[in-house]
mmCIF file of C-alpha atoms in Angstrom:
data_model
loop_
_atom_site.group_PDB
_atom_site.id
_atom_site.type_symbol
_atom_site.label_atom_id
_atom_site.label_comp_id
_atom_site.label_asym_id
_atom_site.label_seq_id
_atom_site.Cartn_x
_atom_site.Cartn_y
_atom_site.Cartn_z
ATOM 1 C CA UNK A 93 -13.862 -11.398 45.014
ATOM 2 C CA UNK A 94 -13.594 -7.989 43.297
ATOM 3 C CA UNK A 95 -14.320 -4.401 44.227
ATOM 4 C CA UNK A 96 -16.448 -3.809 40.572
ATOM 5 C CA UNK A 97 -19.482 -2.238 40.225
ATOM 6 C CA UNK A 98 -21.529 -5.177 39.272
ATOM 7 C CA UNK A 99 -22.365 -3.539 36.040
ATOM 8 C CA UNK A 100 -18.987 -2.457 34.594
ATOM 9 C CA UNK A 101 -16.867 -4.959 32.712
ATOM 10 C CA UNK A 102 -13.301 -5.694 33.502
ATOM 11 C CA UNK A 103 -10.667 -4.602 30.481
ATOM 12 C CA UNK A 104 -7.415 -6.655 30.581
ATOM 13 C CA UNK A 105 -4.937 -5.282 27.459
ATOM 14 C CA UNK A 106 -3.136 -7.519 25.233
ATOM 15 C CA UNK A 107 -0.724 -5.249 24.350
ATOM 16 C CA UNK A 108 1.121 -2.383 26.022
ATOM 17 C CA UNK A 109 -0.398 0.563 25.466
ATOM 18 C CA UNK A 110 1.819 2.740 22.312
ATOM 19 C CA UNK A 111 3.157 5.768 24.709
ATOM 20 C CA UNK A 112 3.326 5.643 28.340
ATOM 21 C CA UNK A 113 3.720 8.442 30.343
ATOM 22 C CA UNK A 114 7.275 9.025 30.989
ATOM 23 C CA UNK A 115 8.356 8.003 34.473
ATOM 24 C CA UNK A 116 9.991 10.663 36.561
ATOM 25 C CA UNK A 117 13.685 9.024 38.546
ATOM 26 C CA UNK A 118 13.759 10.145 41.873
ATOM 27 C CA UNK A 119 15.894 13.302 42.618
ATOM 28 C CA UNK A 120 15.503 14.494 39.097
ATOM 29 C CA UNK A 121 13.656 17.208 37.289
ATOM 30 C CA UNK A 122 13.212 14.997 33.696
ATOM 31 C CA UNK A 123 11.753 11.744 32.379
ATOM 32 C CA UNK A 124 13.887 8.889 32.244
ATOM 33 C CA UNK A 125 12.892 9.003 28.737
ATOM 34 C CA UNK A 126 14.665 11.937 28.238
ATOM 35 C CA UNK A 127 18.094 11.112 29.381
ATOM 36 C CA UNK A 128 20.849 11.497 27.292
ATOM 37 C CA UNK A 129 22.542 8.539 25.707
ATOM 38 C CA UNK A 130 25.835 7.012 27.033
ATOM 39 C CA UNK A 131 28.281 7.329 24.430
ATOM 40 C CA UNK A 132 29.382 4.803 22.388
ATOM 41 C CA UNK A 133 33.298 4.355 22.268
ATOM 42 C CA UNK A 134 34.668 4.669 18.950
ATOM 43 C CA UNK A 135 36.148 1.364 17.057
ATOM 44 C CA UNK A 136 39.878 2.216 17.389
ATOM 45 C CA UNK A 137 41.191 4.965 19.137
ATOM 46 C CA UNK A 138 40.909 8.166 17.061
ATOM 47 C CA UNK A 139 39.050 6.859 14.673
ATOM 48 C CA UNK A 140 35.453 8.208 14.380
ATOM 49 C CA UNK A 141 32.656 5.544 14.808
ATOM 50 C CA UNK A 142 31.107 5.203 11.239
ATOM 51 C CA UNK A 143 27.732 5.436 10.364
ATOM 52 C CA UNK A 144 25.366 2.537 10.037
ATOM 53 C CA UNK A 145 24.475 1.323 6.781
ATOM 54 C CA UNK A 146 21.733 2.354 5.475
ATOM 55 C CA UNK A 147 18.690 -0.303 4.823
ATOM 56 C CA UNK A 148 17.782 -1.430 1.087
ATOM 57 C CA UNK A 149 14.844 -0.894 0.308
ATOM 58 C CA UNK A 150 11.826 -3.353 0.799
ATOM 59 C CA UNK A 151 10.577 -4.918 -1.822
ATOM 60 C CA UNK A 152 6.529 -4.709 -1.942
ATOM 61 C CA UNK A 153 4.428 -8.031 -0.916
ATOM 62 C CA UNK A 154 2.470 -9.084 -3.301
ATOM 63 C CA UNK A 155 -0.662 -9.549 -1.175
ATOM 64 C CA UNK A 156 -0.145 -5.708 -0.433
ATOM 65 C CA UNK A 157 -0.334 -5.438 -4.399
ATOM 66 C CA UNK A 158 -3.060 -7.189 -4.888
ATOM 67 C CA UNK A 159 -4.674 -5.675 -2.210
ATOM 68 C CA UNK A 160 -4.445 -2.409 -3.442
ATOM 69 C CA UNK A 161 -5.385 -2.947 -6.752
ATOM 70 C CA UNK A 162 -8.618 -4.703 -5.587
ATOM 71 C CA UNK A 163 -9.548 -2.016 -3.494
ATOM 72 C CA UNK A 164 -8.973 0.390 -5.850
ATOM 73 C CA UNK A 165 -10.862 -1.514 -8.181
ATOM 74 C CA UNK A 166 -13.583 -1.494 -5.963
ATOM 75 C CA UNK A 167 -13.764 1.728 -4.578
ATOM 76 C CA UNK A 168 -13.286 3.532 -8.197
ATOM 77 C CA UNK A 169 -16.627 1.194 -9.029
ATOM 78 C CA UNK A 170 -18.570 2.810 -6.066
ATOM 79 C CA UNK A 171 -19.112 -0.644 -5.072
ATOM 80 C CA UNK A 172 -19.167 -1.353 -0.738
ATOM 81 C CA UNK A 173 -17.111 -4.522 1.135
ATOM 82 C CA UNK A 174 -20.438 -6.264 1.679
ATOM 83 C CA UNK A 175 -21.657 -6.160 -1.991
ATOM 84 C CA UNK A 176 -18.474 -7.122 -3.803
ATOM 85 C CA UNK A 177 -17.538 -9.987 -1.160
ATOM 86 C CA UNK A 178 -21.314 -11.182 -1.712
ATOM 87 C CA UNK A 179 -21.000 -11.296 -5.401
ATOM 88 C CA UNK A 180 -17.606 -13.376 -4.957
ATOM 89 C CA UNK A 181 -19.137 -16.003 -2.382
ATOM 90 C CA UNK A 182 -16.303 -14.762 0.298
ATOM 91 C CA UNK A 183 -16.656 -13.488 3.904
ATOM 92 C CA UNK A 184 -16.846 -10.002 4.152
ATOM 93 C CA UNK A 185 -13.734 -10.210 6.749
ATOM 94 C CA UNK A 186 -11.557 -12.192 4.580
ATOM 95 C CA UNK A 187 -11.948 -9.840 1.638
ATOM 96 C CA UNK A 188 -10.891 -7.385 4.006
ATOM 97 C CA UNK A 189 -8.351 -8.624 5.493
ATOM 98 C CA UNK A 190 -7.212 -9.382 1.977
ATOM 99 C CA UNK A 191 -7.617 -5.876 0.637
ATOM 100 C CA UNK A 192 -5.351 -4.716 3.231
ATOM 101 C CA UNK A 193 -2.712 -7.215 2.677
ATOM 102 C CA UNK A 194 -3.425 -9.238 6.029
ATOM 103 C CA UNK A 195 -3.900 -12.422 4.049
ATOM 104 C CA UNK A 196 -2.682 -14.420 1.055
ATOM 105 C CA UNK A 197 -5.721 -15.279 -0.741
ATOM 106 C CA UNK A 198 -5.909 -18.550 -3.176
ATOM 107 C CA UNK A 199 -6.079 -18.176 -6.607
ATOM 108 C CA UNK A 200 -9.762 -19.454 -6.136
ATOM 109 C CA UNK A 201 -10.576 -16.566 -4.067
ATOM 110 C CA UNK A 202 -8.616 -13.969 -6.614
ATOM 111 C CA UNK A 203 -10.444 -15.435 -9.481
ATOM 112 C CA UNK A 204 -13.588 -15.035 -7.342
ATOM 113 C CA UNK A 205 -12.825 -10.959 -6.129
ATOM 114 C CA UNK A 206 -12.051 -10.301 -9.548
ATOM 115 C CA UNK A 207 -14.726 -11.575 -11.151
ATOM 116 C CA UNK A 208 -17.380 -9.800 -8.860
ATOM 117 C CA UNK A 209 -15.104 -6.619 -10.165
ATOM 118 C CA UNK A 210 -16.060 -7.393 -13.612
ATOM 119 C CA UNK A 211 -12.699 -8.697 -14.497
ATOM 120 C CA UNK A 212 -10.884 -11.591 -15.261
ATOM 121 C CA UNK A 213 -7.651 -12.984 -13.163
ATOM 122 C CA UNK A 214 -5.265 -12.303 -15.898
ATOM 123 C CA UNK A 215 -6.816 -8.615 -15.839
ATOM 124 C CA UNK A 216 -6.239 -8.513 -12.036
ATOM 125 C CA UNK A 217 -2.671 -10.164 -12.296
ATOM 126 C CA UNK A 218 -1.647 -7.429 -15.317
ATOM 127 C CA UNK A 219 -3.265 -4.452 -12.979
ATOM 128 C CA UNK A 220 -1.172 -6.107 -10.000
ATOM 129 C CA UNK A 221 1.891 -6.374 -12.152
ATOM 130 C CA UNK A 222 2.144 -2.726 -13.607
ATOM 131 C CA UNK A 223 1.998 -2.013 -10.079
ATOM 132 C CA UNK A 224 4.832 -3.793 -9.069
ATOM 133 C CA UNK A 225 6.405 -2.278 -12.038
ATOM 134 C CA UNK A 226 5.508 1.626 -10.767
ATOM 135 C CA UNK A 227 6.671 1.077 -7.225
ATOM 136 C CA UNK A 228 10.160 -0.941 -7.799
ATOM 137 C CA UNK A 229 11.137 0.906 -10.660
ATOM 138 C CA UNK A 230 13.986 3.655 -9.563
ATOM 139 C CA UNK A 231 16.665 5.371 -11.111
ATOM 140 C CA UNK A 232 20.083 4.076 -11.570
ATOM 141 C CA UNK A 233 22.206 5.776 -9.524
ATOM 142 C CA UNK A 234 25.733 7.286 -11.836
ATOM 143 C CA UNK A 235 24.005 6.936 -14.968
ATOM 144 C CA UNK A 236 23.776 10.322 -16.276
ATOM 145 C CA UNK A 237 20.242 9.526 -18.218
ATOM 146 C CA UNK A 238 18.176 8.212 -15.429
ATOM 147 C CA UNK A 239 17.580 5.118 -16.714
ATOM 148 C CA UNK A 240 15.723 2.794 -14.409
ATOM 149 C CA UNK A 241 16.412 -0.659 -13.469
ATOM 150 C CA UNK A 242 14.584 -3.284 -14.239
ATOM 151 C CA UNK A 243 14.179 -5.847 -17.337
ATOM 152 C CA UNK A 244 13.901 -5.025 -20.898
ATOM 153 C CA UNK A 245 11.330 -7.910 -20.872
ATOM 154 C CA UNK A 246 7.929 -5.643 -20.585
ATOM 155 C CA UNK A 247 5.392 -8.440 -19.955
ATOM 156 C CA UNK A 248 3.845 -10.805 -17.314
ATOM 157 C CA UNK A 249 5.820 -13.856 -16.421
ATOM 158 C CA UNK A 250 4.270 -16.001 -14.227
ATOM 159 C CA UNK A 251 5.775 -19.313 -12.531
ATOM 160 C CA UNK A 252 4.444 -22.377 -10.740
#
């Protein structure tokens, strides 16, 4: 059947491991990793290829917000995973998994976090909104004042 000790568990990976060790080609002294690039012919003749455009920025999730902020909440209270998912009635895992963004939690189970946190939802939300607020806000660019961008509405606005 199989040459294991009968003591010693079998490991089969789900995922490739992150770095492999770099294979060696035959007849050559470096990696395969390490080979240069073919070039890339350019559009038109004698025209230089240009460069790619860069990415806009993400916006933030808002289960990473509210993650965040509950954590922080949390950890700024000196309070453990075990105690403050007791006090809300929620797994352990899922508060977790919710504090570091892995899950979209109800409003039931926001209400619930918050409250073993000592606040209410609306004081969550308002915490998770001037968040949002920080982390999108950025300066305009060619507008000699560094205004940001953003709304001149400075308030909550929530939608169904």
């Amino acid at each position: 059947m199989s040459e294991q000790a009968p003591n010693e568990a079998r490991v089969i990976p789900l995922r490739r491991a992150a770095a492999r060790p770099a294979a060696v080609r035959p007849g050559t002294a470096r990696p395969v990793s390490e080979r240069p690039a073919p070039a890339r012919p350019s559009t038109a003749p004698g025209t230089p290829a240009s460069p790619p455009p860069a990415a806009a920025p993400r916006e933030p999730l808002w289960r990473d917000l509210v993650g965040d902020v509950l954590r922080r909440e949390r950890l700024a209270q000196e309070r453990t995973l075990k105690d403050v998912a007791d006090a809300a009635r929620i797994s352990m895992p899922y508060l977790s998994e919710v504090e570091r963004g892995r899950k979209e939690a109800s409003s039931e189970v926001l209400a619930a976090a918050a409250h073993a946190l000592g606040l209410g939802l609306g004081d969550l939300l308002a915490r998770v909104h001037g968040e949002l607020t920080r982390v999108t806000s950025r300066h305009v660019p060619g507008s000699g004042r560094g205004r940001t961008t953003g709304s001149s509405y400075d308030g909550l606005c929530l939608a169904a």
